[in-house]
Coordinates of C-alpha atoms in Angstrom, one line a residue:
M1 CA 31.7 -9.9 -16.8
I2 CA 32.8 -6.7 -14.6
I3 CA 35.5 -4.2 -15.6
P4 CA 37.9 -3.6 -13.8
K5 CA 38.2 -7.3 -13.0
P6 CA 37.9 -7.9 -9.3
R7 CA 40.1 -9.7 -7.0
S8 CA 38.1 -12.6 -6.4
L9 CA 34.5 -13.7 -7.9
T10 CA 33.0 -16.7 -6.7
P11 CA 29.9 -17.5 -8.3
A12 CA 26.9 -19.2 -6.6
T13 CA 23.3 -20.7 -7.2
G14 CA 20.1 -18.7 -7.9
T15 CA 19.5 -15.2 -8.4
H16 CA 18.2 -12.3 -6.1
R17 CA 15.3 -10.0 -7.1
L18 CA 15.1 -6.4 -6.7
D19 CA 11.7 -4.5 -7.1
A20 CA 9.7 -2.0 -5.4
T21 CA 10.0 -3.7 -2.1
T22 CA 13.4 -3.7 -1.9
T23 CA 14.7 -1.5 1.0
V24 CA 18.2 -0.5 2.3
A25 CA 19.9 -0.5 5.7
G26 CA 23.3 0.7 6.7
P27 CA 25.3 3.8 7.8
A28 CA 24.1 6.8 6.4
E29 CA 27.4 7.9 4.7
L30 CA 27.6 4.3 3.1
V31 CA 24.0 4.0 1.9
A32 CA 24.0 7.5 0.3
P33 CA 26.4 6.2 -2.8
L34 CA 23.8 3.0 -3.2
R35 CA 21.1 5.0 -3.5
R36 CA 22.5 7.7 -5.7
L37 CA 24.0 5.4 -8.1
L38 CA 21.8 2.8 -8.3
G39 CA 18.3 4.2 -7.9
P40 CA 17.9 6.5 -11.0
G41 CA 18.6 3.3 -13.6
T42 CA 16.8 0.9 -12.0
G43 CA 13.8 3.1 -10.5
L44 CA 14.0 1.9 -7.2
A45 CA 13.2 4.0 -4.2
L46 CA 15.5 2.1 -2.0
E47 CA 13.7 3.3 1.1
R48 CA 15.5 2.9 4.6
S49 CA 14.3 -0.5 6.8
E50 CA 15.7 -2.2 9.7
A51 CA 14.2 -5.5 7.6
A52 CA 15.8 -4.6 4.2
T53 CA 17.4 -7.3 2.0
L54 CA 19.8 -4.7 0.7
R55 CA 22.3 -4.1 3.5
V56 CA 25.6 -2.0 3.7
V57 CA 27.9 -2.7 6.4
H58 CA 30.8 -0.6 7.7
D59 CA 34.4 -2.8 8.3
P60 CA 37.0 -0.6 9.2
G61 CA 39.6 -3.6 9.5
L62 CA 39.6 -3.8 5.6
P63 CA 42.0 -1.7 3.9
A64 CA 41.0 1.7 1.9
E65 CA 38.7 1.2 -0.9
H66 CA 38.1 -2.6 0.0
H67 CA 34.6 -4.3 0.0
V68 CA 32.9 -7.4 -0.4
V69 CA 29.8 -7.7 -2.3
E70 CA 27.4 -10.6 -1.2
I71 CA 24.3 -11.8 -3.2
T72 CA 22.1 -14.5 -2.0
P73 CA 18.6 -15.2 -3.0
E74 CA 17.4 -13.6 0.6
Q75 CA 20.0 -10.8 0.7
V76 CA 22.4 -8.6 -0.6
T77 CA 25.3 -7.2 1.5
L78 CA 27.9 -4.7 0.8
T79 CA 30.6 -4.7 3.3
C80 CA 32.8 -1.6 3.0
A81 CA 36.1 0.1 4.3
D82 CA 34.7 3.7 3.5
P83 CA 32.5 5.6 1.5
A84 CA 34.7 5.2 -1.6
A85 CA 34.3 1.4 -1.0
A86 CA 30.7 1.8 -1.0
V87 CA 30.8 3.6 -4.3
W88 CA 33.1 0.9 -5.8
A89 CA 30.5 -1.9 -4.1
T90 CA 27.4 -0.2 -6.1
Q91 CA 29.4 0.3 -9.4
T92 CA 30.1 -3.5 -9.2
L93 CA 26.2 -3.8 -8.5
R94 CA 25.4 -2.0 -11.5
Q95 CA 27.5 -3.8 -13.9
L96 CA 25.8 -7.2 -12.5
L97 CA 22.6 -6.0 -13.7
P98 CA 21.5 -5.8 -17.2
P99 CA 22.9 -2.6 -19.3
E100 CA 19.8 -1.0 -19.3
A101 CA 20.1 -0.2 -15.4
L102 CA 23.0 2.1 -16.0
S103 CA 20.6 4.5 -18.2
A104 CA 19.5 7.8 -16.4
G105 CA 15.8 6.5 -16.4
A106 CA 14.2 3.2 -15.3
T107 CA 12.8 1.1 -18.3
R108 CA 11.2 -1.2 -15.9
T109 CA 10.8 -1.9 -12.2
E110 CA 12.1 -5.5 -11.5
W111 CA 15.5 -6.8 -11.8
E112 CA 17.6 -9.7 -10.9
L113 CA 21.2 -9.9 -9.6
P114 CA 23.2 -13.3 -9.9
C115 CA 24.2 -14.9 -6.7
L116 CA 27.8 -14.7 -6.1
R117 CA 30.5 -13.6 -3.7
V118 CA 33.0 -10.7 -4.6
E119 CA 36.1 -9.7 -2.7
D120 CA 37.8 -6.6 -4.2
G121 CA 40.0 -3.8 -3.5
P122 CA 42.3 -1.7 -5.6
R123 CA 46.1 -2.3 -6.7
F124 CA 47.0 1.6 -6.7
G125 CA 45.6 4.4 -4.9
W126 CA 46.2 6.6 -7.7
R127 CA 43.8 5.8 -10.5
G128 CA 43.6 8.8 -12.8
V129 CA 42.4 10.4 -16.0
M130 CA 43.7 13.5 -17.3
I131 CA 41.4 15.8 -19.3
D132 CA 42.8 19.0 -21.2
V133 CA 40.1 21.6 -20.8
V134 CA 42.4 24.3 -22.5
R135 CA 42.8 23.5 -26.0
H136 CA 39.3 22.7 -26.4
F137 CA 36.9 24.2 -23.9
M138 CA 34.8 21.4 -22.1
P139 CA 31.3 22.6 -20.8
L140 CA 31.0 21.8 -17.2
R141 CA 27.8 19.3 -18.0
D142 CA 30.3 17.3 -20.2
L143 CA 32.6 17.1 -17.2
Y144 CA 29.9 15.7 -15.1
A145 CA 29.3 13.1 -17.8
L146 CA 32.8 12.3 -17.9
V147 CA 32.9 11.9 -13.8
E148 CA 30.1 9.3 -14.0
Q149 CA 31.9 7.5 -16.9
L150 CA 35.0 7.2 -14.7
S151 CA 33.5 6.5 -11.7
L152 CA 31.6 3.5 -13.2
H153 CA 35.3 2.1 -14.0
K154 CA 36.6 2.7 -10.4
Y155 CA 38.9 5.6 -11.5
N156 CA 39.6 8.0 -8.4
V157 CA 41.5 10.9 -9.9
L158 CA 40.2 13.4 -12.7
H159 CA 43.4 15.5 -13.2
L160 CA 42.0 18.9 -14.9
H161 CA 44.4 20.4 -16.8
L162 CA 43.1 24.1 -16.4
T163 CA 45.7 26.4 -18.0
D164 CA 47.9 26.5 -20.9
D165 CA 49.5 28.9 -23.8
Q166 CA 45.9 28.1 -25.7
G167 CA 43.6 29.3 -22.6
W168 CA 43.1 30.0 -19.1
R169 CA 40.1 28.2 -17.6
F170 CA 40.4 29.0 -14.0
E171 CA 38.2 32.1 -12.7
C172 CA 41.0 34.1 -10.7
R173 CA 39.2 36.7 -8.6
A174 CA 42.6 38.7 -7.8
H175 CA 43.7 38.9 -11.2
P176 CA 40.6 38.6 -13.4
R177 CA 42.0 39.4 -16.5
L178 CA 43.7 36.0 -16.4
H179 CA 40.3 34.3 -17.5
T180 CA 38.6 37.5 -19.2
V181 CA 41.4 38.0 -21.6
G182 CA 43.5 34.9 -21.5
G183 CA 40.3 32.4 -21.6
T184 CA 39.8 33.1 -25.2
R185 CA 41.9 32.6 -28.3
P186 CA 41.3 34.5 -31.9
E187 CA 41.3 31.2 -33.7
S188 CA 42.2 27.6 -33.4
M189 CA 44.8 25.8 -35.8
V190 CA 44.5 22.3 -36.8
G191 CA 47.7 20.8 -36.7
P192 CA 51.0 22.4 -36.4
D193 CA 51.0 24.1 -40.1
G194 CA 47.3 25.0 -40.1
P195 CA 44.8 25.7 -41.5
V196 CA 43.3 27.9 -38.7
D197 CA 39.6 28.3 -38.4
G198 CA 39.4 31.8 -37.8
T199 CA 36.8 31.5 -34.8
P200 CA 37.3 32.5 -31.4
H201 CA 37.6 29.5 -29.1
G202 CA 37.2 30.2 -25.0
G203 CA 35.7 29.7 -22.2
W204 CA 36.3 29.3 -18.3
Y205 CA 34.8 27.6 -15.2
T206 CA 33.9 29.9 -12.2
Q207 CA 35.1 29.1 -8.8
D208 CA 31.4 27.9 -7.7
Q209 CA 31.1 25.8 -10.7
L210 CA 34.1 24.0 -9.8
R211 CA 33.3 23.7 -6.2
S212 CA 30.1 22.0 -7.4
L213 CA 32.2 19.9 -9.9
V214 CA 34.4 18.6 -6.7
A215 CA 31.6 18.0 -4.7
F216 CA 29.9 15.7 -7.6
A217 CA 32.7 13.9 -8.1
A218 CA 33.7 13.2 -4.4
E219 CA 29.8 11.7 -4.2
R220 CA 31.2 9.5 -7.0
G221 CA 34.6 8.3 -5.1
I222 CA 36.8 10.6 -7.5
T223 CA 39.0 13.5 -6.4
V224 CA 39.7 16.4 -9.0
V225 CA 43.4 17.2 -8.8
P226 CA 43.8 20.9 -10.7
E227 CA 46.7 22.0 -12.6
I228 CA 47.5 25.3 -12.8
E229 CA 50.5 25.5 -15.3
F230 CA 54.1 27.5 -14.5
P231 CA 56.5 28.5 -15.2
G232 CA 55.9 27.3 -19.3
H233 CA 52.9 26.9 -21.2
V234 CA 52.0 30.3 -20.2
E235 CA 51.0 32.6 -23.3
A236 CA 47.9 33.1 -22.1
A237 CA 48.7 34.4 -18.8
L238 CA 51.3 36.6 -20.6
T239 CA 48.6 38.1 -22.7
A240 CA 46.6 39.2 -20.0
Y241 CA 49.4 40.3 -17.7
P242 CA 52.6 41.1 -19.8
E243 CA 54.4 42.0 -16.8
L244 CA 54.8 38.5 -16.0
A245 CA 57.2 37.9 -19.2
V246 CA 61.0 37.8 -19.2
P247 CA 61.5 41.7 -19.6
G248 CA 61.3 42.5 -23.3
H249 CA 59.4 39.4 -24.4
A250 CA 55.6 40.0 -23.6
V251 CA 53.1 38.3 -25.7
D252 CA 49.8 39.9 -27.5
R253 CA 47.3 37.3 -28.0
V254 CA 46.7 33.9 -26.6
R255 CA 48.5 31.2 -28.8
S256 CA 46.2 29.4 -31.5
A257 CA 48.8 26.9 -32.4
P258 CA 49.8 23.9 -31.0
G259 CA 53.4 23.1 -29.9
I260 CA 55.9 24.2 -27.5
S261 CA 56.3 28.0 -26.8
D262 CA 59.4 29.3 -25.4
Y263 CA 57.7 32.3 -23.5
V264 CA 58.1 31.7 -19.8
I265 CA 57.2 33.9 -16.8
S266 CA 60.4 35.8 -15.2
T267 CA 60.2 34.3 -11.9
D268 CA 61.1 37.5 -10.1
D269 CA 59.4 38.2 -6.7
A270 CA 56.7 40.0 -8.5
S271 CA 55.7 37.2 -10.7
L272 CA 56.1 34.6 -7.7
A273 CA 53.7 36.6 -5.6
F274 CA 50.8 36.8 -8.5
V275 CA 51.5 33.0 -8.8
L276 CA 50.7 32.5 -5.2
D277 CA 47.8 34.5 -5.3
V278 CA 46.3 32.5 -7.9
F279 CA 47.1 29.5 -6.1
T280 CA 45.6 30.7 -2.9
E281 CA 42.5 30.7 -4.8
V282 CA 42.8 27.4 -6.2
L283 CA 43.3 25.7 -2.8
D284 CA 40.3 27.5 -1.7
V285 CA 38.4 25.8 -4.3
F286 CA 40.1 22.3 -4.5
P287 CA 40.3 20.3 -1.4
S288 CA 42.9 17.7 -2.9
T289 CA 46.2 17.1 -0.8
F290 CA 47.9 17.1 -4.4
V291 CA 48.1 20.1 -6.7
H292 CA 49.6 20.0 -9.9
V293 CA 51.9 22.7 -11.0
G294 CA 52.8 21.5 -14.5
G295 CA 56.4 22.4 -14.7
D296 CA 57.0 20.8 -18.0
E297 CA 58.4 21.9 -21.3
A298 CA 59.6 25.5 -20.3
P299 CA 63.0 26.2 -22.6
R300 CA 65.4 28.1 -21.0
T301 CA 66.2 30.4 -24.0
R302 CA 64.7 33.7 -23.0
W303 CA 65.9 33.3 -19.4
L304 CA 69.2 32.5 -20.6
A305 CA 69.2 35.3 -23.3
S306 CA 67.7 38.0 -20.6
P307 CA 70.4 40.1 -18.7
D308 CA 67.6 40.7 -16.1
S309 CA 67.4 37.0 -15.7
A310 CA 70.7 36.4 -15.3
A311 CA 71.0 39.2 -12.9
L312 CA 68.3 37.4 -10.6
A313 CA 70.1 34.3 -10.8
E314 CA 73.3 35.6 -9.2
Q315 CA 70.8 37.3 -6.5
R316 CA 69.8 34.0 -5.6
G317 CA 72.9 32.3 -5.5
L318 CA 71.8 30.2 -8.5
P319 CA 74.8 28.8 -11.5
D320 CA 73.3 30.7 -14.1
A321 CA 69.4 31.5 -15.7
G322 CA 68.9 28.2 -16.9
H323 CA 68.3 27.1 -13.1
L324 CA 65.3 29.5 -12.4
Q325 CA 62.9 27.0 -12.8
R326 CA 64.2 24.8 -10.2
W327 CA 64.4 27.7 -7.6
F328 CA 60.5 28.8 -8.5
T329 CA 59.2 24.9 -8.1
E330 CA 61.0 25.0 -5.1
Q331 CA 59.5 27.9 -3.8
L332 CA 56.0 26.3 -5.0
R333 CA 56.7 23.2 -3.3
D334 CA 57.4 24.8 0.3
W335 CA 54.4 27.1 0.2
L336 CA 52.1 24.0 -0.7
A337 CA 53.8 22.2 1.9
E338 CA 53.1 24.6 4.6
R339 CA 49.6 24.6 3.8
G340 CA 49.3 20.7 4.1
R341 CA 49.3 20.1 0.2
R342 CA 51.6 18.5 -2.3
L343 CA 53.2 19.7 -5.1
V344 CA 53.0 17.4 -8.2
G345 CA 54.7 18.3 -11.6
W346 CA 55.4 16.3 -14.6
D347 CA 58.9 14.5 -14.6
E348 CA 60.7 17.8 -15.9
I349 CA 60.7 19.0 -12.2
C350 CA 63.7 16.4 -11.6
D351 CA 65.8 17.1 -14.4
E352 CA 68.1 19.0 -11.8
G353 CA 67.7 16.3 -9.7
P354 CA 65.2 14.6 -7.4
L355 CA 62.8 17.3 -5.7
A356 CA 62.2 16.2 -2.2
G357 CA 58.9 16.1 -1.1
A358 CA 57.4 16.5 -4.5
V359 CA 55.4 14.0 -6.7
A360 CA 56.9 13.2 -10.1
M361 CA 54.5 12.3 -12.8
A362 CA 56.5 10.4 -15.4
W363 CA 55.4 11.1 -18.9
R364 CA 58.5 11.1 -21.2
G365 CA 58.7 7.3 -20.7
P366 CA 58.5 4.8 -17.8
E367 CA 62.2 4.8 -17.1
K368 CA 61.7 8.6 -15.8
G369 CA 59.2 7.3 -13.1
V370 CA 61.8 4.4 -12.5
A371 CA 64.5 6.7 -11.7
A372 CA 62.5 9.1 -9.2
A373 CA 61.3 6.2 -7.5
R374 CA 64.6 5.0 -7.0
A375 CA 65.4 8.4 -5.9
G376 CA 63.0 8.0 -3.0
L377 CA 60.3 10.0 -4.7
D378 CA 56.7 9.4 -4.8
V379 CA 55.6 8.7 -8.5
V380 CA 52.7 8.6 -11.1
M381 CA 53.2 6.4 -13.9
A382 CA 51.8 8.6 -17.1
P383 CA 54.1 7.4 -19.9
V384 CA 53.4 8.4 -23.4
T385 CA 54.4 5.0 -24.4
A386 CA 51.0 3.3 -23.0
T387 CA 49.1 6.3 -21.5
Y388 CA 48.4 9.1 -24.0
F389 CA 45.2 8.6 -25.6
D390 CA 45.2 11.6 -27.6
Y391 CA 47.4 9.0 -29.8
Y392 CA 46.0 7.2 -32.7
P393 CA 44.1 4.0 -31.6
S394 CA 44.8 2.1 -34.7
E395 CA 46.8 2.3 -37.8
L396 CA 43.7 2.1 -40.0
P397 CA 43.5 4.8 -42.6
E398 CA 40.0 5.9 -41.7
E399 CA 40.8 6.9 -38.4
R400 CA 40.1 10.9 -37.8
R401 CA 43.2 12.8 -37.2
C402 CA 45.2 12.6 -33.9
I403 CA 48.2 14.5 -32.9
F404 CA 50.4 11.4 -33.9
G405 CA 51.6 8.2 -32.4
L406 CA 50.1 4.8 -31.8
T407 CA 48.6 3.3 -28.6
T408 CA 46.0 0.4 -29.2
T409 CA 44.1 -1.0 -26.5
A410 CA 46.1 -4.0 -26.2
E411 CA 49.3 -1.9 -25.5
A412 CA 47.4 0.2 -22.9
Y413 CA 46.3 -3.1 -21.2
A414 CA 50.0 -4.5 -21.7
F415 CA 51.5 -1.4 -19.5
D416 CA 52.7 -2.5 -16.0
P417 CA 53.1 0.6 -14.0
L418 CA 56.0 -1.3 -11.7
A419 CA 58.1 -2.9 -14.5
D420 CA 61.8 -2.5 -13.9
L421 CA 61.4 -1.7 -9.9
D422 CA 62.4 -3.2 -6.8
A423 CA 60.2 -3.9 -4.0
D424 CA 61.0 -0.7 -2.0
S425 CA 60.8 1.5 -5.1
A426 CA 57.6 0.2 -6.3
A427 CA 56.0 1.2 -3.1
R428 CA 56.7 4.8 -4.1
V429 CA 54.6 4.3 -6.9
L430 CA 51.4 5.8 -5.8
G431 CA 49.6 4.8 -9.3
T432 CA 48.7 5.4 -13.0
Q433 CA 47.0 7.6 -14.8
C434 CA 45.6 8.1 -18.7
Q435 CA 46.2 11.6 -20.6
L436 CA 43.7 13.1 -23.3
W437 CA 45.4 16.2 -24.4
T438 CA 42.6 18.0 -26.8
E439 CA 44.4 20.0 -29.4
Y440 CA 42.3 17.3 -31.8
V441 CA 39.3 16.7 -29.6
P442 CA 36.8 19.6 -30.1
D443 CA 34.2 17.8 -27.9
L444 CA 32.8 15.3 -25.5
R445 CA 32.0 12.8 -28.3
R446 CA 35.5 12.7 -29.5
A447 CA 36.7 12.4 -26.2
E448 CA 34.6 9.3 -25.4
Y449 CA 35.8 7.9 -28.6
L450 CA 39.6 8.2 -27.7
L451 CA 38.9 7.0 -24.1
W452 CA 36.8 4.2 -24.6
P453 CA 37.7 1.2 -24.5
R454 CA 41.3 2.0 -23.9
A455 CA 40.4 3.6 -20.8
C456 CA 38.5 0.4 -19.8
A457 CA 42.1 -1.4 -20.1
H458 CA 43.9 1.5 -18.1
A459 CA 41.4 1.0 -15.6
E460 CA 42.2 -2.7 -15.2
V461 CA 45.8 -1.9 -15.3
A462 CA 45.5 0.3 -12.5
W463 CA 42.7 -1.5 -10.3
S464 CA 43.5 -5.1 -11.2
D465 CA 46.1 -7.8 -9.7
P466 CA 48.0 -8.7 -13.1
A467 CA 48.2 -12.2 -11.8
G468 CA 45.6 -14.2 -13.6
R469 CA 45.0 -11.3 -16.2
S470 CA 45.2 -11.7 -20.1
F471 CA 44.2 -9.4 -22.8
E472 CA 42.4 -12.5 -24.3
E473 CA 40.2 -12.9 -21.3
F474 CA 39.9 -8.9 -21.0
G475 CA 38.3 -8.9 -24.4
Q476 CA 35.6 -11.4 -23.7
R477 CA 34.5 -8.9 -21.0
L478 CA 34.7 -6.1 -23.2
A479 CA 32.7 -7.5 -25.7
G480 CA 29.7 -7.6 -23.1
H481 CA 31.0 -4.2 -21.3
V482 CA 30.5 -2.3 -24.7
A483 CA 26.6 -2.9 -24.3
R484 CA 26.7 -1.0 -21.0
L485 CA 28.6 1.8 -22.7
D486 CA 25.9 2.0 -25.4
A487 CA 23.3 2.1 -22.6
L488 CA 24.8 5.2 -21.2
G489 CA 25.1 6.7 -24.8
I490 CA 29.0 6.9 -24.9
N491 CA 30.5 7.4 -28.3
H492 CA 33.2 4.6 -27.8
R493 CA 35.2 3.2 -30.4
P494 CA 34.6 -0.4 -31.9
E495 CA 37.5 -2.7 -31.7
T496 CA 37.1 -3.3 -35.1
G497 CA 37.6 0.0 -36.3
P498 CA 35.4 3.3 -36.3
L499 CA 32.2 3.7 -37.5
P500 CA 31.1 5.6 -40.5
H501 CA 30.5 9.0 -38.3
Q502 CA 33.4 8.4 -36.5
Q503 CA 35.9 8.5 -39.5
G504 CA 38.0 11.4 -40.4
G505 CA 37.1 11.7 -44.3
T506 CA 38.7 13.8 -46.7
G507 CA 38.6 17.0 -44.9
V508 CA 40.6 18.9 -42.6
W509 CA 40.0 15.9 -40.1
R510 CA 41.4 13.3 -42.2
R511 CA 44.3 11.3 -40.7
G512 CA 47.5 12.9 -40.2
P513 CA 51.2 12.1 -39.7
S514 CA 51.9 8.9 -37.4
A515 CA 55.1 10.3 -35.8
P516 CA 56.2 13.8 -35.0
P517 CA 58.3 15.7 -37.2
A518 CA 62.0 14.5 -37.5
E519 CA 63.6 17.2 -36.2
E520 CA 61.7 17.2 -32.7
P521 CA 62.7 14.4 -30.4
L522 CA 59.4 12.4 -29.1
A523 CA 60.2 13.8 -25.5
L524 CA 59.7 17.2 -26.7
A525 CA 57.3 16.9 -29.4
E526 CA 54.1 16.5 -27.4
P527 CA 52.4 19.8 -27.0
G528 CA 50.3 18.4 -24.5
V529 CA 52.1 18.7 -21.2

């Protein structure tokens, strides 16, 4: 019935009727999510009244995000730990109504809820989806739509990947060429060997647009975690400001091709000051405690070949220029900590040993997260083996081209973020997140196809206790849940295979390889992170 599966659901006899006479009562900060989320699709005014039959109760004794939904013929009571819990309780109510109650406009004025009691709360505090808005820019209105979809599934983190080799999407007022120059590439390449489309592609978000997104998401229980990528994946930044590059290694255009670039920033004092200027503005826009700095796939090639970098390493007392990234990331960690924030980085930040105080986002495999947790770091589990939804969703030849790989809905559902961890280490796993890199995802419709229903499965992994869950039982609930996706107009993928208009066809989007080139190890072949 409900996705993700609640901790406890006890059916009862009868139904509760919602109609024009239904009123609400409760603390304003808890009633607001109910009215915001339930009103549009049902058409109910939900005016406040002390005699209300729809009541929201604050219980500070409940753990964070926990809630109880109790429906009797006479009354609906939502007991909530906090405003986020009120969002999740409301999302449960919406899923208990007919699918059309999820639409943007009301189709009728009377509704019935089944009588029951739901006691619920999340398994993990970090339940995230990463969206790459660099490889293909996603208009702001589409991000609003995505936030609505994530909130329905009780995700609470939107990880926004804002900068990379192929573009810069964050308005930087101190260094505006980052977005005015680095925000547009001359063309895009479909696949590592072409073809190219010959069409400029770009866009960026103003700081005020992003503040609006942050507020919109917060009203729906979601924190937006920004990612500004350094010291690698920086060709867009180097195009805008060549002086950031390792001396003698400037670039003259924003990168069009996917893959890993060996261009990096120099990490000298001037480039560090520049990066801190950028992050100063990022912190002003995003209140999130967690700030992602990337840190992955930064080849040491240009540092190790540079006499200037060798001298810089010696000046800093480092063994060689290959250790400049670690030094640089430590500076970012300390700078963020002084401002009450925490650095998050892809698991390469631990390649020279655990980076104390940082959060490791384990992407190259769950074993990277296991090692970091055992070493005392907080961890977000996001491995390519189960959470990369830019991978093919099936082996069917009709699938539209993806980057490579395979992650089925069943494989996403089978993932256990705490596998191979003892109790102490498991306590350091903040949660899990799925990734959608967009080299092959030009628009929201394609993003929806790749996310849903795999993200339905991952949302349940992130929220629900594994005890008593099974993919077979999940599939029964999913069969009913797709009607909700349809009511929302989401271009989801049928589990039986893509519809004709979702297929790759015989053109440039026809299905490509299912594995990376043999000469590239999987851990380095994913151009997304």
